[in-house]
Coordinates of C-alpha atoms in Angstrom, one line a residue:
X1 CA 15.9 24.8 -22.3
X2 CA 12.2 23.5 -21.4
X3 CA 10.9 21.8 -24.9
X4 CA 8.1 23.2 -26.6
X5 CA 4.5 21.4 -26.9
X6 CA 2.0 20.7 -24.5
X7 CA 3.2 16.4 -24.3
X8 CA 6.7 18.0 -24.2
X9 CA 6.6 19.8 -21.0
X10 CA 6.6 16.5 -18.7
X11 CA 11.0 16.4 -19.9
X12 CA 13.5 19.2 -19.7
X13 CA 16.3 18.3 -21.6
X14 CA 19.8 19.9 -20.9
X15 CA 23.1 19.9 -22.6
X16 CA 26.8 19.2 -20.8
X17 CA 30.2 19.2 -22.8
X18 CA 28.5 16.5 -24.7
X19 CA 26.0 14.8 -22.3
X20 CA 22.6 15.2 -22.5
X21 CA 20.7 15.7 -19.6
X22 CA 16.9 14.3 -19.8
X23 CA 15.1 15.5 -16.8
X24 CA 12.1 14.2 -15.7
X25 CA 9.4 15.8 -13.9
X26 CA 6.0 14.3 -13.4
X27 CA 4.9 15.5 -10.0
X28 CA 4.2 14.2 -8.1
X29 CA 5.7 11.2 -8.4
X30 CA 7.3 11.4 -11.8
X31 CA 4.3 8.3 -12.9
X32 CA 5.2 7.5 -16.4
X33 CA 1.8 9.0 -18.4
X34 CA 1.0 8.9 -21.6
X35 CA 2.0 12.3 -21.8
X36 CA 5.7 11.6 -20.2
X37 CA 5.7 8.8 -22.7
X38 CA 6.1 10.8 -25.3
X39 CA 7.9 13.6 -24.1
X40 CA 10.6 11.2 -23.0
X41 CA 10.7 9.6 -26.9
X42 CA 11.2 12.8 -28.5
X43 CA 13.9 13.4 -26.6
X44 CA 15.4 10.2 -26.9
X45 CA 15.3 11.0 -30.9
X46 CA 15.9 14.3 -31.2
X47 CA 19.2 13.7 -28.6
X48 CA 20.6 10.9 -30.7
X49 CA 19.9 12.7 -34.2
X50 CA 22.0 15.5 -32.3
X51 CA 25.9 14.5 -33.2
X52 CA 26.8 17.5 -31.2
X53 CA 25.2 14.9 -28.5
X54 CA 27.7 11.7 -26.8
X55 CA 25.6 10.3 -24.5
X56 CA 22.7 10.5 -22.5
X57 CA 21.5 10.7 -19.4
X58 CA 18.0 10.1 -17.8
X59 CA 17.4 11.2 -13.9
X60 CA 14.2 13.2 -12.6
X61 CA 13.4 16.3 -10.4
X62 CA 11.2 16.2 -7.4
X63 CA 10.8 13.9 -5.1
X64 CA 12.1 10.4 -6.8
X65 CA 13.0 8.9 -10.4
X66 CA 9.5 7.3 -11.5
X67 CA 7.8 5.4 -8.7
X68 CA 6.0 3.3 -11.3
X69 CA 4.1 3.7 -14.2
X70 CA 0.4 5.1 -14.1
X71 CA -1.8 2.4 -13.3
X72 CA -5.2 4.5 -13.9
X73 CA -4.3 4.1 -17.6
X74 CA -4.9 0.6 -17.1
X75 CA -7.9 -1.2 -18.5
X76 CA -8.1 2.1 -20.8
X77 CA -7.2 2.7 -24.4
X78 CA -3.2 2.2 -24.6
X79 CA -1.6 5.6 -25.7
X80 CA 1.6 5.2 -27.7
X81 CA 4.6 4.6 -26.8
X82 CA 3.9 2.0 -24.5
X83 CA 6.6 1.9 -21.7
X84 CA 7.5 -1.6 -23.2
X85 CA 8.3 -0.4 -26.8
X86 CA 10.0 3.3 -24.7
X87 CA 12.2 0.9 -22.7
X88 CA 13.2 -1.0 -25.7
X89 CA 14.0 3.1 -27.4
X90 CA 16.2 3.2 -24.4
X91 CA 18.2 0.4 -25.3
X92 CA 18.6 0.8 -28.8
X93 CA 19.9 4.3 -28.8
X94 CA 23.4 4.4 -30.5
X95 CA 24.0 6.2 -28.1
X96 CA 24.6 5.4 -24.6
X97 CA 21.9 5.2 -21.6
X98 CA 23.0 6.7 -18.3
X99 CA 19.7 5.8 -15.5
X100 CA 20.5 8.7 -12.5
X101 CA 18.2 7.6 -9.4
X102 CA 17.2 9.0 -6.2
X103 CA 13.6 8.5 -3.6
X104 CA 12.2 5.6 -4.9
X105 CA 13.4 3.7 -8.6
X106 CA 9.6 1.3 -8.4
X107 CA 7.8 -1.0 -11.4
X108 CA 7.6 1.6 -14.3
X109 CA 10.1 2.9 -13.3
X110 CA 12.8 0.9 -12.3
X111 CA 11.9 -0.8 -15.8
X112 CA 13.2 2.3 -17.2
X113 CA 16.6 2.4 -15.8
X114 CA 16.7 -1.5 -16.6
X115 CA 16.7 -0.8 -20.6
X116 CA 19.7 1.7 -20.3
X117 CA 22.9 0.8 -20.5
X118 CA 24.5 1.6 -16.9
X119 CA 22.6 2.3 -14.0
X120 CA 23.8 4.8 -11.2
X121 CA 22.1 5.7 -7.9
X122 CA 22.5 7.5 -4.7
X123 CA 22.7 5.5 -1.4
X124 CA 19.8 6.1 0.1
X125 CA 17.3 5.1 -3.0
X126 CA 15.2 2.3 -3.3
X127 CA 14.3 0.3 -5.5
X128 CA 11.9 -2.3 -6.4
X129 CA 9.2 -4.4 -8.7
X130 CA 5.9 -4.0 -6.4
X131 CA 3.9 -5.3 -9.0
X132 CA 3.0 -8.5 -7.7
X133 CA 1.0 -6.5 -5.2
X134 CA -1.4 -5.0 -7.6
X135 CA -1.9 -8.4 -9.3
X136 CA 0.6 -8.1 -11.7
X137 CA 3.9 -8.4 -13.3
X138 CA 6.5 -6.3 -14.3
X139 CA 5.1 -6.1 -17.5
X140 CA 7.8 -3.9 -20.0
X141 CA 10.3 -6.3 -20.3
X142 CA 11.2 -6.8 -15.9
X143 CA 10.7 -10.5 -15.8
X144 CA 13.1 -10.7 -18.8
X145 CA 16.1 -8.0 -18.4
X146 CA 16.8 -8.4 -14.7
X147 CA 17.4 -11.7 -14.4
X148 CA 19.8 -11.5 -16.9
X149 CA 21.8 -8.9 -14.8
X150 CA 21.0 -11.3 -11.5
X151 CA 19.0 -14.4 -12.2
X152 CA 16.8 -16.5 -11.2
X153 CA 16.7 -16.6 -7.0
X154 CA 17.2 -12.8 -6.9
X155 CA 15.4 -11.9 -9.9
X156 CA 12.2 -14.2 -8.1
X157 CA 12.8 -12.6 -4.7
X158 CA 12.2 -9.1 -5.6
X159 CA 9.2 -9.7 -7.7
X160 CA 7.2 -12.8 -6.5
X161 CA 7.6 -10.0 -2.8
X162 CA 7.1 -6.5 -4.4
X163 CA 9.2 -5.3 -1.9
X164 CA 12.0 -2.7 -2.4
X165 CA 15.2 -2.6 -1.7
X166 CA 18.7 -0.6 -0.8
X167 CA 20.9 0.5 -3.3
X168 CA 24.3 -0.6 -1.7
X169 CA 22.2 -4.3 -1.5
X170 CA 21.3 -3.0 -5.6
X171 CA 24.7 -2.8 -6.4
X172 CA 26.3 -5.8 -4.9
X173 CA 23.4 -7.9 -6.8
X174 CA 25.1 -5.8 -9.2
X175 CA 20.6 -4.1 -10.8
X176 CA 23.2 -1.0 -10.0
X177 CA 26.5 -0.1 -11.9
X178 CA 26.9 2.6 -9.2
X179 CA 25.8 4.5 -5.5
X180 CA 27.0 7.4 -4.2
X181 CA 26.5 9.6 -1.4
X182 CA 25.6 12.6 -2.9
X183 CA 26.5 14.9 -6.5
X184 CA 24.2 12.5 -8.4
X185 CA 24.2 14.0 -11.2
X186 CA 27.8 15.2 -11.2
X187 CA 28.6 11.3 -11.1
X188 CA 26.2 10.7 -13.8
X189 CA 27.3 13.0 -16.3
X190 CA 31.1 11.6 -15.2
X191 CA 30.0 8.3 -15.8
X192 CA 28.4 9.3 -19.4
X193 CA 31.5 11.1 -20.3
X194 CA 33.4 7.7 -19.5
X195 CA 31.1 5.8 -22.2
X196 CA 31.8 7.4 -24.9
X197 CA 32.6 5.9 -27.8
X198 CA 32.0 3.4 -26.9
X199 CA 28.9 0.9 -28.5
X200 CA 26.1 0.1 -26.0
X201 CA 25.5 -2.9 -24.5
X202 CA 21.7 -3.3 -24.1
X203 CA 21.0 -5.1 -21.1
X204 CA 18.9 -7.9 -23.7
X205 CA 22.3 -9.3 -24.6
X206 CA 23.8 -9.6 -21.0
X207 CA 24.1 -12.8 -19.7
X208 CA 25.6 -12.2 -16.4
X209 CA 22.6 -13.8 -14.6
X210 CA 22.8 -17.1 -16.6
X211 CA 26.2 -18.6 -16.7
X212 CA 25.0 -21.3 -14.7
X213 CA 22.0 -23.0 -15.9
X214 CA 21.5 -25.0 -13.4
X215 CA 20.9 -22.8 -10.8
X216 CA 18.8 -20.6 -12.5
X217 CA 16.1 -23.2 -13.4
X218 CA 16.7 -25.1 -9.9
X219 CA 15.9 -21.3 -8.5
X220 CA 12.5 -21.8 -11.1
X221 CA 11.8 -25.3 -9.6
X222 CA 12.2 -23.9 -6.3
X223 CA 9.6 -20.9 -6.6
X224 CA 7.1 -23.0 -8.1
X225 CA 7.2 -24.8 -4.9
X226 CA 6.7 -22.2 -2.8
X227 CA 4.1 -20.7 -4.7
X228 CA 1.6 -24.0 -4.9
X229 CA -1.5 -23.3 -4.0
X230 CA -1.4 -19.7 -4.0
X231 CA -4.4 -17.7 -3.7
X232 CA -3.4 -15.2 -6.5
X233 CA -2.3 -15.8 -10.6
X234 CA 0.4 -13.4 -10.6
X235 CA 3.2 -15.0 -9.0
X236 CA 2.8 -18.5 -11.0
X237 CA 2.7 -16.5 -14.0
X238 CA 5.7 -14.4 -13.8
X239 CA 8.1 -17.5 -12.4
X240 CA 7.0 -18.4 -15.9
X241 CA 7.6 -15.5 -17.2
X242 CA 11.9 -15.6 -16.0
X243 CA 11.8 -19.0 -17.1
X244 CA 11.3 -17.5 -20.4
X245 CA 14.0 -15.5 -20.3
X246 CA 16.2 -18.3 -20.2
X247 CA 14.7 -20.5 -22.5
X248 CA 13.2 -17.7 -25.3
X249 CA 15.3 -15.6 -27.3
X250 CA 15.1 -12.0 -26.1
X251 CA 11.6 -10.7 -28.3
X252 CA 10.4 -13.5 -28.0
X253 CA 10.0 -13.7 -24.2
X254 CA 9.1 -9.7 -24.1
X255 CA 6.5 -10.7 -26.4
X256 CA 5.3 -13.9 -23.7
X257 CA 5.8 -11.2 -21.1
X258 CA 3.6 -9.0 -23.0
X259 CA 0.7 -12.1 -22.7
X260 CA 1.4 -12.8 -19.8
X261 CA 0.8 -8.9 -18.6
X262 CA -2.5 -9.0 -20.5
X263 CA -3.8 -12.0 -19.4
X264 CA -3.5 -10.9 -15.7
X265 CA -5.1 -7.2 -15.7
X266 CA -8.1 -7.9 -16.5
X267 CA -8.4 -10.3 -14.0
X268 CA -11.0 -9.9 -10.9
X269 CA -7.8 -10.0 -8.7
X270 CA -6.0 -7.4 -10.8
X271 CA -9.3 -4.9 -10.5
X272 CA -9.6 -5.5 -6.7
X273 CA -6.7 -4.6 -6.0
X274 CA -6.0 -2.0 -8.2
X275 CA -9.2 -0.8 -6.4
X276 CA -7.9 -0.6 -2.7
X277 CA -4.7 0.5 -3.5
X278 CA -6.9 3.4 -4.7
X279 CA -8.7 3.5 -1.7
X280 CA -5.4 4.4 0.4
X281 CA -4.9 7.0 -1.6
X282 CA -8.4 8.3 -1.2
X283 CA -8.3 7.8 2.3
X284 CA -5.6 10.0 2.4
X285 CA -7.8 13.1 1.5
X286 CA -9.3 13.8 5.0
X287 CA -10.5 16.5 7.7
X288 CA -6.6 17.8 8.3
X289 CA -4.7 16.2 6.4
X290 CA -3.3 19.0 5.0
X291 CA -2.6 20.8 8.6
X292 CA 0.5 21.3 10.3
X293 CA 0.7 18.6 13.3
X294 CA 1.4 19.7 16.5
X295 CA 5.0 18.3 17.8
X296 CA 4.6 15.7 20.3
X297 CA 7.2 13.8 22.2
X298 CA 5.1 12.7 24.9
X299 CA 1.8 10.4 24.9
X300 CA 0.5 9.2 27.5
X301 CA -1.7 6.4 27.8
X302 CA -4.6 5.8 30.1
X303 CA -5.2 2.4 31.3
X304 CA -3.8 -1.1 32.3
X305 CA -4.8 -3.3 30.0
X306 CA -4.3 -5.2 26.7
X307 CA -4.8 -2.9 25.0
X308 CA -3.0 -0.2 27.2
X309 CA 0.2 -2.0 26.8
X310 CA 0.0 -3.0 23.1
X311 CA 0.1 1.3 22.7
X312 CA 1.9 1.4 25.0
X313 CA 5.2 -0.8 23.1
X314 CA 3.9 0.8 20.1
X315 CA 4.4 4.1 21.2
X316 CA 7.9 3.5 22.6
X317 CA 9.4 2.1 19.4
X318 CA 7.6 5.3 17.9
X319 CA 10.3 7.0 19.6
X320 CA 8.1 8.8 22.1
X321 CA 8.2 8.9 25.7
X322 CA 4.9 7.3 27.3
X323 CA 2.8 8.4 30.2
X324 CA 1.3 4.8 32.1
X325 CA -1.7 7.4 34.0
X326 CA -4.2 5.1 36.5
X327 CA -6.1 6.9 38.8
X328 CA -4.9 4.8 41.5
X329 CA -1.1 3.5 42.5
X330 CA -2.2 0.3 42.6
X331 CA -4.0 0.1 39.4
X332 CA -0.8 1.8 38.1
X333 CA 1.6 -0.7 39.5
X334 CA -0.6 -2.8 37.7
X335 CA 0.3 -1.6 34.6
X336 CA 3.7 -1.0 34.5
X337 CA 4.1 -4.8 35.7
X338 CA 1.6 -5.5 32.7
X339 CA 4.1 -3.5 30.1
X340 CA 7.5 -5.4 32.3
X341 CA 5.8 -8.9 31.4
X342 CA 5.5 -7.9 27.6
X343 CA 8.6 -6.6 27.0
X344 CA 10.7 -9.7 29.4
X345 CA 8.8 -12.8 27.5
X346 CA 10.1 -10.6 24.3
X347 CA 13.4 -11.2 25.4
X348 CA 13.5 -14.1 26.2
X349 CA 12.2 -15.2 22.4
X350 CA 14.9 -13.1 20.7
X351 CA 12.4 -10.5 19.5
X352 CA 14.1 -7.8 21.4
X353 CA 17.5 -7.0 22.2
X354 CA 18.6 -6.2 26.0
X355 CA 20.0 -2.8 24.7
X356 CA 16.1 -2.4 23.3
X357 CA 14.7 -3.1 26.3
X358 CA 16.5 -0.8 28.5
X359 CA 16.7 2.0 26.5
X360 CA 12.2 1.3 26.2
X361 CA 11.9 1.1 29.5
X362 CA 14.0 4.2 30.5
X363 CA 11.2 6.4 28.5
X364 CA 8.0 4.5 30.1
X365 CA 6.9 6.9 33.6
X366 CA 4.4 6.4 35.3
X367 CA 1.7 9.1 36.1
X368 CA -1.7 10.0 38.4
X369 CA -4.0 11.9 37.7
X370 CA -3.1 15.3 39.5
X371 CA 0.6 14.6 38.4
X372 CA 2.4 17.5 36.2
X373 CA 2.6 13.9 34.0
X374 CA -0.9 14.3 32.4
X375 CA 0.0 17.4 30.5
X376 CA 1.1 15.3 27.9
X377 CA 0.9 17.1 24.6
X378 CA -1.5 13.9 23.4
X379 CA -3.7 12.4 25.7
X380 CA -4.7 8.0 24.9
X381 CA -8.0 7.3 27.2
X382 CA -8.6 3.8 26.4
X383 CA -12.2 3.6 27.1
X384 CA -11.1 1.8 30.9
X385 CA -12.2 5.1 31.5
X386 CA -12.9 8.9 30.5
X387 CA -12.0 11.5 32.9
X388 CA -14.1 14.6 33.0
X389 CA -14.0 17.5 30.8
X390 CA -13.3 15.3 27.3
X391 CA -16.4 16.8 25.3
X392 CA -15.5 14.5 22.3
X393 CA -17.4 12.6 19.6
X394 CA -19.4 9.7 20.3
X395 CA -17.5 6.2 20.4
X396 CA -18.6 3.2 21.0
X397 CA -16.9 1.4 23.6
X398 CA -17.5 -1.8 21.7
X399 CA -15.9 -1.3 19.3
X400 CA -12.6 -1.0 20.7
X401 CA -12.5 2.8 20.5
X402 CA -10.4 4.9 22.7
X403 CA -10.5 8.8 23.1
X404 CA -7.5 11.5 22.1
X405 CA -7.3 14.8 23.6
X406 CA -4.9 16.8 22.3
X407 CA -2.9 18.9 25.6
X408 CA -4.7 18.4 29.0
X409 CA -6.7 15.1 29.8
X410 CA -9.3 17.5 30.6
X411 CA -9.9 19.0 27.5
X412 CA -11.7 18.0 24.5
X413 CA -13.9 20.5 22.2
X414 CA -12.5 22.0 19.2
X415 CA -9.1 19.2 20.7
X416 CA -11.1 16.4 21.2
X417 CA -10.8 13.7 18.7
X418 CA -12.2 10.0 18.8
X419 CA -9.8 6.6 18.1
X420 CA -10.4 3.0 17.4
X421 CA -7.0 1.1 17.0
X422 CA -8.3 -1.9 15.0
X423 CA -6.4 -5.0 16.3
X424 CA -3.4 -6.5 13.5
X425 CA -4.5 -8.2 11.1
X426 CA -2.9 -10.5 7.8
X427 CA -3.6 -6.9 5.9
X428 CA -2.1 -4.7 8.4
X429 CA -3.1 -2.3 11.5
X430 CA -5.9 0.2 10.9
X431 CA -7.0 3.1 12.6
X432 CA -10.1 5.1 12.6
X433 CA -9.8 8.7 13.5
X434 CA -13.3 10.1 14.8
X435 CA -13.9 13.7 14.1
X436 CA -16.6 16.2 15.8
X437 CA -18.2 19.3 13.2
X438 CA -16.0 21.4 15.5
X439 CA -12.8 19.3 15.7
X440 CA -9.7 22.0 14.6
X441 CA -7.8 20.6 11.7
X442 CA -4.3 20.9 13.8
X443 CA -6.4 18.5 16.4
X444 CA -6.3 16.4 13.5
X445 CA -3.6 16.9 11.8
X446 CA -1.1 15.7 15.2
X447 CA -3.1 12.4 15.5
X448 CA -2.3 11.7 12.1
X449 CA 1.7 11.5 12.4
X450 CA 1.0 9.9 15.0
X451 CA -0.1 7.4 14.1
X452 CA 1.5 7.7 10.8
X453 CA 5.0 6.4 13.0
X454 CA 2.8 4.0 14.4
X455 CA 2.6 2.8 11.0
X456 CA -1.3 2.7 11.0
X457 CA -3.8 2.6 8.4
X458 CA -6.1 5.4 8.5
X459 CA -9.3 6.9 7.5
X460 CA -11.3 9.1 9.4
X461 CA -15.7 8.8 9.9
X462 CA -17.9 11.1 12.7
X463 CA -20.4 9.9 15.6
X464 CA -19.6 6.1 15.3
X465 CA -17.6 5.8 12.1
X466 CA -17.3 3.2 9.7
X467 CA -15.4 -0.3 12.3
X468 CA -18.6 -0.2 15.2
X469 CA -20.6 -0.6 12.1
X470 CA -19.4 -3.0 10.1
X471 CA -18.6 -4.7 13.4
X472 CA -22.4 -5.2 14.1
X473 CA -23.6 -5.4 10.6
X474 CA -21.4 -8.2 10.0
X475 CA -21.9 -10.3 13.6
X476 CA -26.0 -10.3 12.9
X477 CA -25.8 -11.5 9.4
X478 CA -22.6 -14.9 10.0
X479 CA -25.4 -15.1 13.0
X480 CA -28.4 -15.0 10.2
X481 CA -26.8 -17.4 8.4
X482 CA -25.7 -19.8 11.5
X483 CA -29.3 -20.0 11.8
X484 CA -30.5 -21.6 8.7
X485 CA -27.3 -23.4 7.1
X486 CA -25.5 -24.3 9.8
X487 CA -21.7 -23.4 12.0
X488 CA -19.3 -25.9 9.5
X489 CA -20.5 -23.1 6.5
X490 CA -19.9 -19.9 7.9
X491 CA -16.5 -21.4 9.5
X492 CA -16.1 -22.6 6.0
X493 CA -17.1 -18.9 4.6
X494 CA -14.7 -17.1 7.0
X495 CA -12.2 -19.8 5.6
X496 CA -11.6 -18.3 2.2
X497 CA -12.0 -15.0 3.7
X498 CA -8.5 -15.2 5.6
X499 CA -10.9 -14.2 8.5
X500 CA -11.0 -17.2 10.7
X501 CA -10.2 -17.0 14.2
X502 CA -6.9 -19.3 15.8
X503 CA -9.4 -20.5 18.2
X504 CA -12.7 -21.3 15.5
X505 CA -9.4 -23.2 13.7
X506 CA -8.3 -25.0 17.4
X507 CA -12.0 -25.8 18.5
X508 CA -13.0 -27.2 14.9
X509 CA -10.4 -28.4 14.1
X510 CA -10.6 -25.8 10.6
X511 CA -8.0 -25.0 8.7
X512 CA -7.1 -21.4 7.0
X513 CA -7.5 -23.0 2.9
X514 CA -4.9 -23.5 0.5
X515 CA -5.7 -22.3 -3.3
X516 CA -7.4 -20.3 -5.0
X517 CA -10.9 -19.4 -3.6
X518 CA -14.0 -18.2 -5.0
X519 CA -14.5 -15.4 -2.4
X520 CA -17.8 -14.2 -4.2
X521 CA -19.7 -17.8 -3.7
X522 CA -21.5 -19.8 -2.1
X523 CA -23.1 -17.6 1.2
X524 CA -20.2 -15.4 0.1
X525 CA -23.0 -12.2 -1.3
X526 CA -25.7 -11.9 1.9
X527 CA -22.8 -11.5 4.1
X528 CA -21.6 -9.4 1.0
X529 CA -24.7 -7.8 1.0
X530 CA -25.3 -6.7 4.2
X531 CA -22.4 -5.1 5.0
X532 CA -22.2 -2.8 1.4
X533 CA -25.9 -1.8 2.6
X534 CA -24.5 -1.2 6.3
X535 CA -21.7 1.5 4.2
X536 CA -24.7 2.8 2.5
X537 CA -26.1 4.0 5.5
X538 CA -23.2 4.9 7.0
X539 CA -22.0 7.5 4.3
X540 CA -25.9 8.8 3.7
X541 CA -25.8 9.4 8.0
X542 CA -22.5 11.0 6.7
X543 CA -20.4 8.6 9.4
X544 CA -18.7 7.2 6.3
X545 CA -16.4 9.8 4.1
X546 CA -17.0 6.8 0.9
X547 CA -17.4 3.8 -0.7
X548 CA -14.2 2.5 -0.6
X549 CA -13.2 3.8 3.0
X550 CA -15.6 1.2 3.7
X551 CA -13.4 -1.0 1.9
X552 CA -10.5 -0.8 3.3
X553 CA -11.9 -0.8 6.7
X554 CA -13.4 -4.4 6.2
X555 CA -9.5 -5.2 4.6
X556 CA -7.0 -3.6 7.0
X557 CA -8.9 -3.9 10.1
X558 CA -11.2 -6.4 10.0
X559 CA -8.9 -9.2 7.5
X560 CA -10.2 -9.8 4.0
X561 CA -8.5 -10.7 1.4
X562 CA -6.8 -7.6 -0.1
X563 CA -7.9 -9.5 -3.6
X564 CA -11.1 -9.0 -2.6
X565 CA -11.9 -5.4 -2.9
X566 CA -14.1 -5.0 -0.3
X567 CA -17.7 -4.7 0.3
X568 CA -18.2 -1.6 -1.6
X569 CA -16.0 -2.9 -4.7
X570 CA -18.0 -6.4 -4.6
X571 CA -21.3 -4.2 -4.8
X572 CA -20.1 -1.8 -7.0
X573 CA -19.6 -5.5 -9.6
X574 CA -23.2 -6.5 -8.9
X575 CA -24.7 -3.6 -10.0
X576 CA -27.1 -1.2 -7.8
X577 CA -30.1 -2.4 -9.0
X578 CA -29.6 -6.1 -8.6
X579 CA -28.2 -5.6 -5.1
X580 CA -31.7 -3.9 -4.4
X581 CA -33.4 -6.7 -5.2
X582 CA -30.8 -9.1 -3.7
X583 CA -31.0 -6.9 -0.3
X584 CA -35.3 -7.1 -0.6
X585 CA -35.3 -10.6 -1.1
X586 CA -33.1 -11.8 2.0
X587 CA -35.7 -8.6 3.5
X588 CA -37.7 -11.5 5.1
X589 CA -35.4 -13.4 7.2
X590 CA -33.1 -10.2 9.2
X591 CA -35.1 -6.8 8.5
X592 CA -32.4 -4.6 10.3
X593 CA -29.9 -6.2 8.0
X594 CA -31.0 -6.1 4.8
X595 CA -33.3 -3.5 3.7
X596 CA -32.3 -1.4 1.4
X597 CA -30.5 1.6 2.6
X598 CA -32.2 5.3 1.5
X599 CA -29.4 6.4 0.2
X600 CA -29.8 3.2 -2.5
X601 CA -32.8 4.4 -3.8
X602 CA -31.3 8.1 -4.3
X603 CA -27.9 6.4 -6.5
X604 CA -30.8 4.8 -8.5
X605 CA -32.8 7.0 -9.1
X606 CA -30.4 10.0 -10.3
X607 CA -27.9 7.4 -11.5
X608 CA -25.1 8.0 -9.2
X609 CA -22.5 4.9 -9.2
X610 CA -20.0 4.2 -6.0
X611 CA -17.1 4.5 -7.8
X612 CA -18.7 8.7 -8.2
X613 CA -18.9 8.8 -5.0
X614 CA -15.3 7.8 -4.4
X615 CA -14.5 10.7 -6.6
X616 CA -17.3 13.4 -4.9

């Protein structure tokens, strides 16, 4: 039956032979928001009060067990029951509770499972505690329960990297009690029946991972040494909490963890990381995102430069057949040789096995204009030249842009899409899809599907887009600062931001700074102000969709520190009126980059914030 009442619609109860199944149902990822927490808490209370029920199974509908807490609640007044209290309620249940996991059990979802008395999962499940990537720590008992099960070393590895692990590894560690290939519900019910009549053993009372105190504290010490000079406070507080799990009684350990969580969640770094998290979500909301993509089996790359070679390799690794197209045989030979040399170097260095090399090489084909090979499902023009007939958005070659057409090279118009593939940075690899008013959603959807297989973060723009404008203004602002303050000051700023290039370090002997850095002090404000001003111009001219896309471009595409949030995040925190005053003052030095954008005055006059533009 489905429980009644608005706050209980996200939980469905079912009884099978004395086992109460509590189905979580809060699409798309079953986030543990306030309504769901209330519904689950009420269901647990009723199940414990029902004499016919002998054990409880918590499981989820949809694609996943809860993939985390609802981070949109961070910074807002707390609503009972808090997730730590819900987890404690699960743990203190008088009747055994089994957590049945599928999909991705992450963050608060895994913490909920850790509070259960037994855990079972499908073999393709992923488990993890990624809170560190948001500048915080597991705050619902994760730092206290996980070490009790698997010890300090493995717990710290999971919490400090934030990377998920497969169910098989979680089973080997001791996080899970059983892994099944199929029929999760039936297996969970069977496990729950085996627990009939047993007094539940709370995770709080487990000591499996704490038996070797010497090894436990050695892992703590090693983690502290490795995190010396960390840019963020989160890792250090995670280590403190894992240490507290061994030193303090359980309830005091929970209180220690909660205090550390409360301290971290309000830091500027955590606020910035949450901003970037939501920026990545919003960036998926673009033209063509929900359209049906065409099937793509072959991709043609035009040109033989370094960018084309790198793109060929990426596409081959993504299991596409690739045709390298050039305008004459001599250029084509150079291109094929360049790919061959690059792959051979990877074999020599051990990055690629000979078998994998051979498999990749078999999928690479040569092509010349006029060959049948130019009829690939998708054609990438790498900017070396443009074949006649391609009607595509305006793209700046200086931005590293390429042109994409779906179908034959000569096709364009509604099937023409611009593409900017940014170089890899410490924060990943970014692609910017440039559309025109005539671009069909199907063309965009097809390109997005390819970029997903290439593991590229994606934003969307029009005309010359976002990255070209950011690159130009960024360089102009740095040059203006260098003229006034010297090259060393500029290099120091880039070092704080994590944006020093290898050649800058080698030429000047500069090393990237370690330890916490003030990302916004010193000369940072004029540069960030110039970038924010450029972003406002791009939004006003409809070259960018939203402010957070600009932040995402600067972080993922240019390498700005993720925990800095980006120039638009900085501008929002500074305030638009203060930003306008700053820009007006700086404009005397370089009017082209610091004269306030027309949109800035419009926003101030209408009382519209940058966050309003993000949510529009």
